[in-house]
Coordinates of N, CA and C and ligand atoms in Angstrom, one line a residue:
M1 N 0.9 -1.2 0.0 CA 0.0 0.0 0.0 C 0.9 1.2 0.0
T2 N 0.6 2.2 -0.8 CA 1.4 3.4 -0.9 C 1.1 4.3 0.4
D3 N 2.0 5.2 0.6 CA 1.8 6.1 1.8 C 0.5 6.8 1.8
G4 N 0.1 7.2 0.6 CA -1.1 8.1 0.5 C -2.4 7.4 0.9
S5 N -2.4 6.0 0.7 CA -3.6 5.3 1.1 C -3.6 4.7 2.5
R6 N -2.4 4.8 3.1 CA -2.3 4.3 4.5 C -3.1 5.2 5.4
G7 N -3.7 4.6 6.5 CA -4.4 5.4 7.4 C -3.5 6.3 8.3
R8 N -4.0 7.2 9.0 CA -3.2 8.1 9.9 C -3.3 7.6 11.3
L9 N -2.2 7.8 12.0 CA -2.2 7.4 13.5 C -2.2 8.6 14.3
I10 N -3.2 8.8 15.2 CA -3.3 9.9 16.1 C -3.2 9.4 17.5
A11 N -2.3 9.9 18.3 CA -2.1 9.5 19.7 C -2.6 10.6 20.6
L12 N -3.4 10.3 21.7 CA -3.7 11.2 22.7 C -2.8 10.9 23.9
E13 N -2.2 12.0 24.4 CA -1.3 11.8 25.6 C -1.6 12.8 26.7
G14 N -1.1 12.5 27.9 CA -1.2 13.3 29.0 C -1.2 12.5 30.3
I15 N -1.2 13.2 31.4 CA -1.1 12.5 32.7 C -2.5 11.9 33.0
D16 N -2.5 10.9 33.9 CA -3.7 10.2 34.3 C -4.7 11.2 34.8
G17 N -5.9 11.1 34.2 CA -7.0 12.0 34.6 C -7.1 13.3 33.9
C18 N -6.2 13.5 32.9 CA -6.3 14.8 32.1 C -7.5 14.8 31.2
G19 N -8.1 13.7 30.9 CA -9.3 13.7 30.0 C -9.0 13.1 28.6
K20 N -7.9 12.5 28.5 CA -7.5 12.0 27.1 C -8.4 10.9 26.7
S21 N -8.8 10.0 27.5 CA -9.7 8.9 27.1 C -11.0 9.4 26.5
T22 N -11.5 10.4 27.2 CA -12.8 11.1 26.8 C -12.6 11.7 25.4
Q23 N -11.5 12.4 25.2 CA -11.2 13.0 24.0 C -10.9 12.0 22.9
A24 N -10.2 11.0 23.2 CA -9.8 10.0 22.2 C -11.1 9.3 21.7
Q25 N -12.0 9.0 22.6 CA -13.3 8.4 22.2 C -14.1 9.3 21.2
M26 N -14.2 10.6 21.6 CA -15.0 11.6 20.8 C -14.3 11.7 19.4
L27 N -13.0 11.8 19.4 CA -12.3 12.0 18.1 C -12.4 10.8 17.2
A28 N -12.3 9.6 17.8 CA -12.4 8.4 17.0 C -13.8 8.3 16.4
I29 N -14.8 8.6 17.1 CA -16.2 8.6 16.6 C -16.3 9.6 15.4
R30 N -15.8 10.7 15.6 CA -15.9 11.8 14.6 C -15.1 11.4 13.3
L31 N -14.0 10.7 13.5 CA -13.2 10.3 12.3 C -13.6 8.9 11.7
G32 N -14.5 8.2 12.4 CA -14.8 6.8 12.0 C -13.5 6.0 12.2
A33 N -12.6 6.3 13.1 CA -11.4 5.6 13.2 C -11.5 4.5 14.2
L34 N -10.5 3.6 14.2 CA -10.4 2.6 15.2 C -9.9 3.3 16.5
L35 N -10.6 3.0 17.6 CA -10.2 3.5 18.9 C -9.5 2.4 19.7
T36 N -8.2 2.7 20.1 CA -7.5 1.7 20.9 C -6.7 2.4 22.0
F37 N -5.9 1.6 22.7 CA -5.3 2.2 23.9 C -4.1 1.4 24.3
E38 N -3.2 2.0 25.2 CA -2.1 1.3 25.8 C -2.0 1.6 27.2
P39 N -1.5 0.7 28.1 CA -1.3 -0.7 27.7 C -2.5 -1.5 27.8
G40 N -2.6 -2.6 27.1 CA -3.6 -3.6 27.3 C -4.6 -3.9 26.2
A41 N -4.3 -3.5 25.0 CA -5.4 -3.7 24.0 C -5.3 -5.1 23.3
T42 N -4.3 -5.9 23.5 CA -4.2 -7.2 22.9 C -4.4 -8.2 24.0
T43 N -4.4 -9.5 23.6 CA -4.5 -10.6 24.6 C -3.3 -10.6 25.5
L44 N -2.1 -10.5 24.8 CA -0.9 -10.4 25.6 C -0.9 -9.1 26.5
G45 N -1.4 -8.0 25.9 CA -1.4 -6.8 26.6 C -2.2 -6.8 27.8
R46 N -3.3 -7.5 27.8 CA -4.2 -7.6 29.0 C -3.4 -8.1 30.2
S47 N -2.6 -9.1 30.0 CA -1.8 -9.7 31.1 C -0.7 -8.7 31.5
L48 N -0.1 -8.1 30.5 CA 0.9 -7.1 30.8 C 0.3 -5.9 31.6
R49 N -0.8 -5.5 31.2 CA -1.5 -4.3 31.9 C -1.7 -4.7 33.4
H50 N -2.1 -5.9 33.6 CA -2.4 -6.4 35.0 C -1.1 -6.3 35.8
L51 N 0.0 -6.8 35.2 CA 1.3 -6.8 35.9 C 1.8 -5.3 36.1
L52 N 1.5 -4.5 35.2 CA 2.0 -3.1 35.2 C 1.2 -2.2 36.2
L53 N -0.1 -2.5 36.3 CA -0.9 -1.5 37.1 C -1.3 -2.0 38.5
D54 N -1.2 -3.3 38.8 CA -1.6 -3.9 40.0 C -0.7 -3.4 41.2
P55 N -1.3 -2.6 42.1 CA -0.4 -2.1 43.2 C 0.0 -3.2 44.2
D56 N -0.6 -4.4 44.1 CA -0.3 -5.4 45.1 C 0.8 -6.4 44.6
L57 N 1.2 -6.3 43.3 CA 2.2 -7.1 42.8 C 3.6 -6.7 43.3
P58 N 4.6 -7.6 43.3 CA 5.9 -7.2 43.8 C 6.5 -6.1 42.9
P59 N 7.3 -5.2 43.4 CA 7.8 -4.1 42.7 C 8.6 -4.5 41.4
L60 N 8.4 -3.7 40.3 CA 9.1 -4.0 39.1 C 10.3 -3.1 39.1
T61 N 11.4 -3.5 38.5 CA 12.5 -2.6 38.3 C 12.1 -1.6 37.2
E62 N 12.8 -0.5 37.1 CA 12.5 0.5 36.1 C 12.7 0.0 34.7
R63 N 13.8 -0.8 34.5 CA 14.0 -1.4 33.2 C 13.0 -2.4 32.8
A64 N 12.5 -3.2 33.8 CA 11.5 -4.2 33.5 C 10.2 -3.5 33.2
E65 N 9.9 -2.4 33.9 CA 8.7 -1.6 33.6 C 8.7 -1.1 32.1
A66 N 9.9 -0.5 31.8 CA 10.0 0.0 30.4 C 9.9 -1.1 29.3
L67 N 10.5 -2.2 29.6 CA 10.4 -3.3 28.6 C 9.0 -3.9 28.5
L68 N 8.3 -4.0 29.6 CA 6.9 -4.5 29.5 C 6.0 -3.5 28.7
M69 N 6.2 -2.2 28.9 CA 5.5 -1.2 28.1 C 5.9 -1.4 26.7
A70 N 7.1 -1.6 26.4 CA 7.6 -1.8 25.0 C 7.0 -3.1 24.4
A71 N 7.0 -4.1 25.2 CA 6.4 -5.4 24.7 C 4.9 -5.2 24.4
D72 N 4.2 -4.5 25.3 CA 2.8 -4.3 25.0 C 2.6 -3.5 23.7
R73 N 3.5 -2.5 23.5 CA 3.4 -1.7 22.3 C 3.8 -2.5 21.0
A74 N 4.8 -3.3 21.1 CA 5.2 -4.1 20.0 C 4.0 -5.0 19.5
Q75 N 3.4 -5.6 20.5 CA 2.3 -6.5 20.1 C 1.1 -5.7 19.6
H76 N 0.8 -4.6 20.2 CA -0.3 -3.7 19.8 C -0.1 -3.2 18.3
V77 N 1.2 -2.8 18.0 CA 1.5 -2.4 16.6 C 1.3 -3.5 15.7
A78 N 1.9 -4.7 16.0 CA 1.9 -5.8 15.1 C 0.5 -6.4 14.9
E79 N -0.3 -6.4 15.9 CA -1.6 -7.1 15.8 C -2.7 -6.2 15.4
E80 N -2.7 -4.9 15.8 CA -3.8 -4.1 15.7 C -3.6 -2.8 14.9
V81 N -2.6 -2.0 15.4 CA -2.4 -0.7 14.8 C -1.9 -0.8 13.4
G82 N -0.9 -1.5 13.2 CA -0.3 -1.6 11.8 C -1.2 -2.1 10.8
P83 N -1.8 -3.3 11.1 CA -2.8 -3.9 10.1 C -3.9 -2.9 9.8
T84 N -4.4 -2.2 10.8 CA -5.6 -1.3 10.5 C -5.1 -0.2 9.6
L85 N -3.9 0.4 9.9 CA -3.4 1.5 9.1 C -3.2 1.0 7.6
E86 N -2.8 -0.2 7.5 CA -2.6 -0.8 6.2 C -3.9 -0.8 5.3
T87 N -5.0 -1.0 6.0 CA -6.3 -1.0 5.3 C -6.7 0.4 4.8
G88 N -6.0 1.4 5.3 CA -6.4 2.7 5.0 C -7.2 3.4 6.1
R89 N -7.6 2.6 7.1 CA -8.4 3.2 8.2 C -7.5 4.0 9.2
W90 N -8.1 5.1 9.7 CA -7.3 5.8 10.7 C -7.4 5.2 12.1
V91 N -6.4 5.4 12.9 CA -6.4 4.8 14.3 C -6.2 6.0 15.3
V92 N -7.0 6.0 16.3 CA -6.8 6.9 17.4 C -6.4 6.1 18.6
T93 N -5.2 6.3 19.2 CA -4.8 5.5 20.4 C -4.7 6.4 21.6
D94 N -5.3 5.9 22.7 CA -5.2 6.5 24.0 C -3.8 6.1 24.6
R95 N -2.8 6.9 24.4 CA -1.4 6.6 24.8 C -0.7 5.9 23.7
F96 N 0.6 6.2 23.6 CA 1.5 5.5 22.6 C 3.0 5.8 23.1
S97 N 3.9 5.9 22.2 CA 5.3 6.0 22.7 C 5.6 7.2 23.6
G98 N 4.9 8.3 23.4 CA 5.1 9.5 24.2 C 5.0 9.2 25.7
S99 N 4.1 8.2 26.1 CA 3.9 7.9 27.5 C 5.1 7.2 28.1
T100 N 5.8 6.4 27.3 CA 7.1 5.8 27.8 C 8.1 6.9 28.0
L101 N 8.2 7.8 27.1 CA 9.3 8.8 27.2 C 8.9 9.7 28.5
A102 N 7.6 10.0 28.6 CA 7.2 10.9 29.7 C 7.3 10.2 31.1
Y103 N 6.7 9.0 31.2 CA 6.6 8.3 32.5 C 7.9 7.6 32.9
Q104 N 8.4 6.8 32.0 CA 9.7 6.1 32.4 C 10.9 7.0 32.2
G105 N 10.8 7.9 31.3 CA 11.9 8.9 31.1 C 11.9 10.0 32.1
Y106 N 11.0 11.0 31.8 CA 11.0 12.1 32.7 C 10.5 11.8 34.1
G107 N 9.5 10.9 34.2 CA 8.9 10.5 35.6 C 9.9 9.7 36.4
R108 N 10.3 8.6 35.9 CA 11.2 7.6 36.6 C 12.6 8.1 36.6
G109 N 13.0 8.9 35.6 CA 14.4 9.4 35.5 C 15.3 8.5 34.6
M110 N 14.7 7.7 33.8 CA 15.5 6.9 32.9 C 16.0 7.8 31.7
D111 N 17.0 7.4 31.0 CA 17.6 8.1 29.9 C 16.6 8.2 28.7
V112 N 16.2 9.5 28.4 CA 15.1 9.6 27.4 C 15.6 9.2 26.0
S113 N 16.8 9.5 25.7 CA 17.2 9.1 24.3 C 17.4 7.5 24.2
E114 N 17.8 6.9 25.3 CA 17.8 5.4 25.2 C 16.4 4.9 25.1
L115 N 15.5 5.5 25.8 CA 14.1 5.0 25.7 C 13.5 5.3 24.3
G116 N 14.0 6.4 23.7 CA 13.6 6.7 22.3 C 14.0 5.6 21.4
R117 N 15.2 5.0 21.6 CA 15.7 3.9 20.7 C 14.8 2.6 21.0
L118 N 14.5 2.4 22.3 CA 13.7 1.3 22.7 C 12.3 1.4 22.0
V119 N 11.6 2.5 22.1 CA 10.3 2.6 21.5 C 10.4 2.5 19.9
A120 N 11.4 3.0 19.4 CA 11.6 2.9 17.9 C 11.7 1.5 17.5
W121 N 12.5 0.7 18.3 CA 12.7 -0.7 18.0 C 11.4 -1.5 18.2
A122 N 10.7 -1.2 19.3 CA 9.4 -1.9 19.6 C 8.4 -1.7 18.5
T123 N 8.3 -0.5 18.0 CA 7.3 -0.2 17.0 C 7.7 -0.4 15.6
G124 N 9.0 -0.8 15.4 CA 9.5 -0.9 14.0 C 9.5 0.4 13.3
G125 N 9.6 1.5 14.1 CA 9.8 2.8 13.6 C 8.4 3.5 13.3
L126 N 7.3 2.9 13.7 CA 6.0 3.5 13.5 C 5.9 4.7 14.5
R127 N 5.6 5.9 13.9 CA 5.4 7.1 14.8 C 4.0 7.7 14.5
P128 N 3.4 8.2 15.5 CA 2.1 8.9 15.2 C 2.3 10.0 14.2
D129 N 1.2 10.2 13.3 CA 1.2 11.3 12.4 C 1.0 12.6 13.2
L130 N 0.2 12.4 14.3 CA 0.0 13.6 15.2 C -0.2 13.1 16.6
T131 N 0.4 13.7 17.6 CA 0.2 13.4 19.0 C -0.4 14.7 19.6
V132 N -1.6 14.5 20.3 CA -2.3 15.6 20.9 C -2.1 15.4 22.4
L133 N -1.4 16.4 23.0 CA -1.2 16.4 24.5 C -2.3 17.2 25.1
I134 N -3.1 16.5 26.0 CA -4.1 17.2 26.8 C -3.4 17.7 28.1
D135 N -3.2 19.0 28.2 CA -2.4 19.5 29.2 C -3.3 20.1 30.3
V136 N -3.1 19.5 31.5 CA -3.9 20.1 32.7 C -3.0 20.1 33.9
P137 N -3.3 21.0 34.9 CA -2.5 21.0 36.1 C -2.7 19.6 36.8
V138 N -1.6 19.2 37.5 CA -1.7 17.9 38.2 C -2.8 17.8 39.2
A139 N -3.1 18.9 39.9 CA -4.1 18.8 41.0 C -5.5 18.6 40.3
L140 N -5.7 19.2 39.2 CA -7.0 19.1 38.5 C -7.2 17.6 38.0
A141 N -6.1 17.1 37.4 CA -6.2 15.7 36.9 C -6.4 14.7 38.1
K142 N -5.7 14.9 39.2 CA -5.9 14.1 40.4 C -7.4 14.1 40.9
G143 N -7.9 15.4 40.9 CA -9.3 15.6 41.3 C -10.3 14.8 40.4
R144 N -10.0 14.8 39.1 CA -10.9 14.1 38.2 C -10.9 12.6 38.4
L145 N -9.8 12.1 39.0 CA -9.7 10.6 39.2 C -10.2 10.2 40.6
A146 N -10.4 11.1 41.5 CA -10.7 10.8 42.9 C -11.9 9.8 42.9
G147 N -11.8 8.9 43.8 CA -13.0 7.9 43.9 C -12.4 6.5 44.1
G148 N -12.1 5.8 43.0 CA -11.6 4.4 43.1 C -10.3 4.3 43.7
R149 N -9.8 3.0 43.8 CA -8.5 2.8 44.4 C -7.4 3.1 43.3
D150 N -6.3 3.8 43.8 CA -5.3 4.1 42.9 C -4.6 2.9 42.3
D151 N -4.2 2.9 41.0 CA -3.4 1.9 40.4 C -1.9 2.2 40.8
R152 N -1.0 1.3 40.3 CA 0.4 1.4 40.7 C 1.0 2.8 40.3
F153 N 0.5 3.4 39.2 CA 1.0 4.7 38.8 C 0.3 5.8 39.5
E154 N -1.0 5.7 39.6 CA -1.8 6.8 40.2 C -1.4 6.9 41.7
A155 N -0.8 5.9 42.3 CA -0.4 6.0 43.7 C 0.9 6.8 43.9
L156 N 1.5 7.1 42.8 CA 2.8 7.9 42.9 C 2.4 9.3 43.2
G157 N 3.3 10.0 43.9 CA 2.9 11.3 44.4 C 2.9 12.4 43.3
T158 N 2.5 13.6 43.8 CA 2.4 14.8 42.9 C 3.8 15.1 42.3
P159 N 4.9 15.0 43.0 CA 6.2 15.4 42.3 C 6.4 14.5 41.1
F160 N 6.1 13.2 41.2 CA 6.2 12.3 40.0 C 5.4 12.9 38.8
F161 N 4.1 13.2 39.1 CA 3.2 13.6 38.0 C 3.6 15.0 37.5
E162 N 4.2 15.8 38.3 CA 4.7 17.1 37.9 C 5.9 16.9 36.9
R163 N 6.7 15.9 37.2 CA 7.8 15.6 36.2 C 7.3 15.1 34.9
V164 N 6.3 14.2 35.0 CA 5.7 13.6 33.8 C 5.0 14.7 33.0
A165 N 4.2 15.6 33.6 CA 3.5 16.6 32.9 C 4.5 17.6 32.2
D166 N 5.6 17.9 32.9 CA 6.6 18.7 32.4 C 7.3 18.0 31.2
G167 N 7.5 16.7 31.4 CA 8.2 15.9 30.3 C 7.3 15.9 29.1
F168 N 6.0 15.7 29.2 CA 5.1 15.8 28.0 C 5.3 17.2 27.3
R169 N 5.3 18.2 28.1 CA 5.4 19.6 27.5 C 6.8 19.7 26.7
R170 N 7.8 19.1 27.3 CA 9.1 19.2 26.6 C 9.1 18.4 25.3
L171 N 8.5 17.2 25.4 CA 8.4 16.4 24.2 C 7.6 17.2 23.1
A172 N 6.5 17.9 23.5 CA 5.7 18.6 22.5 C 6.5 19.8 22.0
T173 N 7.2 20.5 22.8 CA 8.0 21.7 22.4 C 9.1 21.2 21.5
G174 N 9.7 20.1 21.8 CA 10.9 19.6 21.0 C 10.5 19.0 19.6
D175 N 9.2 18.8 19.4 CA 8.7 18.2 18.1 C 7.4 18.8 17.7
P176 N 7.5 20.1 17.4 CA 6.2 20.8 17.1 C 5.6 20.4 15.8
E177 N 6.3 19.7 14.9 CA 5.7 19.3 13.7 C 4.7 18.2 13.9
T178 N 4.9 17.3 14.9 CA 4.0 16.2 15.1 C 3.2 16.2 16.4
W179 N 3.5 17.2 17.3 CA 2.8 17.3 18.6 C 2.0 18.6 18.6
V180 N 0.8 18.6 19.2 CA 0.1 19.8 19.5 C -0.4 19.7 20.9
V181 N -0.3 20.9 21.6 CA -0.7 20.9 23.0 C -2.1 21.6 23.1
V182 N -3.0 20.9 23.7 CA -4.4 21.4 23.9 C -4.7 21.6 25.4
D183 N -5.1 22.8 25.7 CA -5.4 23.1 27.1 C -6.6 22.3 27.6
G184 N -6.5 21.4 28.6 CA -7.5 20.5 29.0 C -8.3 21.0 30.2
I185 N -8.3 22.2 30.5 CA -9.0 22.7 31.7 C -10.5 22.9 31.5
G186 N -10.9 23.2 30.3 CA -12.3 23.7 30.0 C -13.3 22.5 30.0
D187 N -14.5 22.8 29.4 CA -15.5 21.7 29.4 C -15.2 20.8 28.2
I188 N -15.8 19.6 28.4 CA -15.4 18.5 27.4 C -15.7 18.8 26.0
D189 N -16.9 19.4 25.7 CA -17.2 19.7 24.3 C -16.3 20.8 23.7
G190 N -15.9 21.8 24.6 CA -15.0 22.9 24.1 C -13.7 22.3 23.7
I191 N -13.2 21.4 24.6 CA -11.8 20.8 24.3 C -11.9 19.9 23.0
A192 N -13.0 19.2 22.9 CA -13.2 18.4 21.7 C -13.1 19.2 20.4
K193 N -13.7 20.4 20.5 CA -13.7 21.3 19.3 C -12.2 21.7 19.0
I194 N -11.5 22.0 20.0 CA -10.1 22.4 19.8 C -9.2 21.3 19.3
V195 N -9.5 20.1 19.8 CA -8.8 18.9 19.3 C -9.1 18.7 17.8
W196 N -10.4 18.8 17.5 CA -10.8 18.6 16.1 C -10.2 19.6 15.2
A197 N -10.2 20.8 15.6 CA -9.6 21.9 14.8 C -8.1 21.6 14.6
A198 N -7.4 21.1 15.6 CA -6.0 20.8 15.4 C -5.8 19.6 14.5
V199 N -6.6 18.6 14.5 CA -6.5 17.5 13.6 C -6.8 18.0 12.2
R200 N -7.8 18.8 12.0 CA -8.1 19.3 10.6 C -6.9 20.1 10.1
E201 N -6.4 21.0 11.0 CA -5.3 21.8 10.5 C -4.0 21.0 10.2
R202 N -3.7 20.0 11.0 CA -2.4 19.3 10.8 C -2.6 18.2 9.8
L203 N -3.7 17.5 9.8 CA -3.8 16.3 8.9 C -4.7 16.6 7.7
G204 N -5.3 17.8 7.6 CA -5.8 18.3 6.4 C -7.2 17.7 6.0
E205 N -7.5 17.8 4.7 CA -8.8 17.5 4.2 C -9.3 16.1 4.6
R206 N -8.4 15.1 4.6 CA -8.9 13.8 4.8 C -9.5 13.6 6.2
A207 N -9.2 14.5 7.1 CA -9.8 14.4 8.5 C -11.3 14.9 8.4
G208 N -12.2 14.1 8.0 CA -13.6 14.5 7.9 C -13.9 15.3 6.7
G209 N -13.1 15.3 5.7 CA -13.4 15.9 4.4 C -13.4 17.3 4.4
Ligands
ADP1 P1 -7.7 10.0 31.3 O1 -8.0 9.0 30.2 O2 -6.8 11.1 30.9 O3 -7.3 9.4 32.6 P2 -10.6 10.4 31.4 O4 -11.0 10.9 30.0 O5 -10.9 9.0 31.7 O6 -9.1 10.8 31.6 O7 -11.3 11.4 32.4 C1 -11.2 11.2 33.8 C2 -12.5 11.7 34.5 O8 -12.6 13.1 34.3 C3 -13.7 11.0 33.9 O9 -14.6 10.8 35.0 C4 -14.2 12.0 32.9 O10 -15.6 11.9 32.7 C5 -13.8 13.3 33.5 N1 -13.5 14.4 32.5 C6 -12.9 14.2 31.3 N2 -12.7 15.4 30.7 C7 -13.2 16.4 31.5 C8 -13.4 17.8 31.5 N3 -12.9 18.5 30.4 N4 -14.0 18.4 32.5 C9 -14.4 17.7 33.6 N5 -14.3 16.4 33.7 C10 -13.7 15.7 32.7
TYD2 P1 -4.5 4.0 32.2 O1 -5.5 3.7 33.2 O2 -4.6 3.3 30.9 O3 -4.2 5.5 32.0 P2 -5.2 6.7 32.4 O4 -5.3 6.6 33.9 O5 -4.5 7.9 32.0 O6 -6.5 6.4 31.7 O7 -3.1 3.5 32.9 C1 -2.0 3.4 32.2 C2 -0.8 3.8 33.1 O8 0.4 3.3 32.6 C3 -0.8 5.3 33.3 O9 -0.5 5.6 34.6 C4 0.4 5.6 32.4 C5 1.3 4.4 32.4 N1 2.1 4.2 31.2 C6 3.5 4.3 31.3 O10 4.0 4.6 32.4 N2 4.2 4.1 30.2 C7 3.7 3.8 29.0 O11 4.4 3.7 28.0 C8 2.3 3.7 28.9 C9 1.6 3.4 27.6 C10 1.5 3.9 30.1

C-alpha cells in the first residue's frame, strides 16, 4: 500500500485524569477511526497491563517496567495498529510512545534518548502522524480521578506527576511538527472542538473531508 492510502495514526497523551480517554473516544467517533489504547489492547497486553498496574504485585525494576511497556506496544502495533493503518483506516490511540518517554523517562528518571531507541525498536519505527497532548495541572487531573483505588502509577505522588507533565510539555516543544498541545482545563465539548480543529489543521482535508 502506498503512503497516500495508508491510514493516519493519532495519539492522545497526558497525565492520568487529564481527560484524554474522553477526547480519544470523541475524536475516533468523529473520524470513524479505530479507537485503541495502551497498555492492554491485545490478549498479551491484558496480562501485561495487569502486571504493570496492580499495586499489590511485587515491585518492578524501572528497566522491567519500560520493557513491559515496550512489549505491550510491539504486540499492539503488530496485531492491531499496523494492520488497521494498512487497510487505510485511521487509528486513534489513548497513549503511545510518548507515554514511555514521559513516565519512564521524565517521571522515573531513565535516559530519554535510550528510551527513544527502545520505542523505535518496539514499534518498528512507526510514529504517530499527530500526537495531541491534553495539558492540565496535576491537581485538576488528580481531582478528576478521585474515587476508586489508585493503580500502581496513580499511587505515585504529585512530584512524579509534575515531572511527567513537564516531560510531556518538553516532548511537545521539541517536536512541534507532530505534537500539538491542547489546554484540557475547560469543558469536554469545548476541548473536543479544539482537538478537532488541530486534527483538521495538521492532517488536512482527509480528516472528515
Ligand atoms: P484520562 O483518560 O486522561 O485518565 P478520562 O477521560 O478518563 O481521563 O477522564 C477522567 C475523568 O474526568 C472522567 O470521569 C471524565 O468523565 C472526567 N473528565 C474528562 N474530561 C473532563 C473535562 N474536560 N472536564 C471535567 N471532567 C472531565
Ligand atoms: P491507564 O488507566 O490506561 O491511563 P489513564 O489513567 O490515563 O486512563 O493507565 C496506564 C498507566 O500506565 C498510566 O499511569 C500511564 C502508564 N504508562 C506508562 O508509564 N508508560 C507507557 O508507555 C504507557 C503506555 C503507560
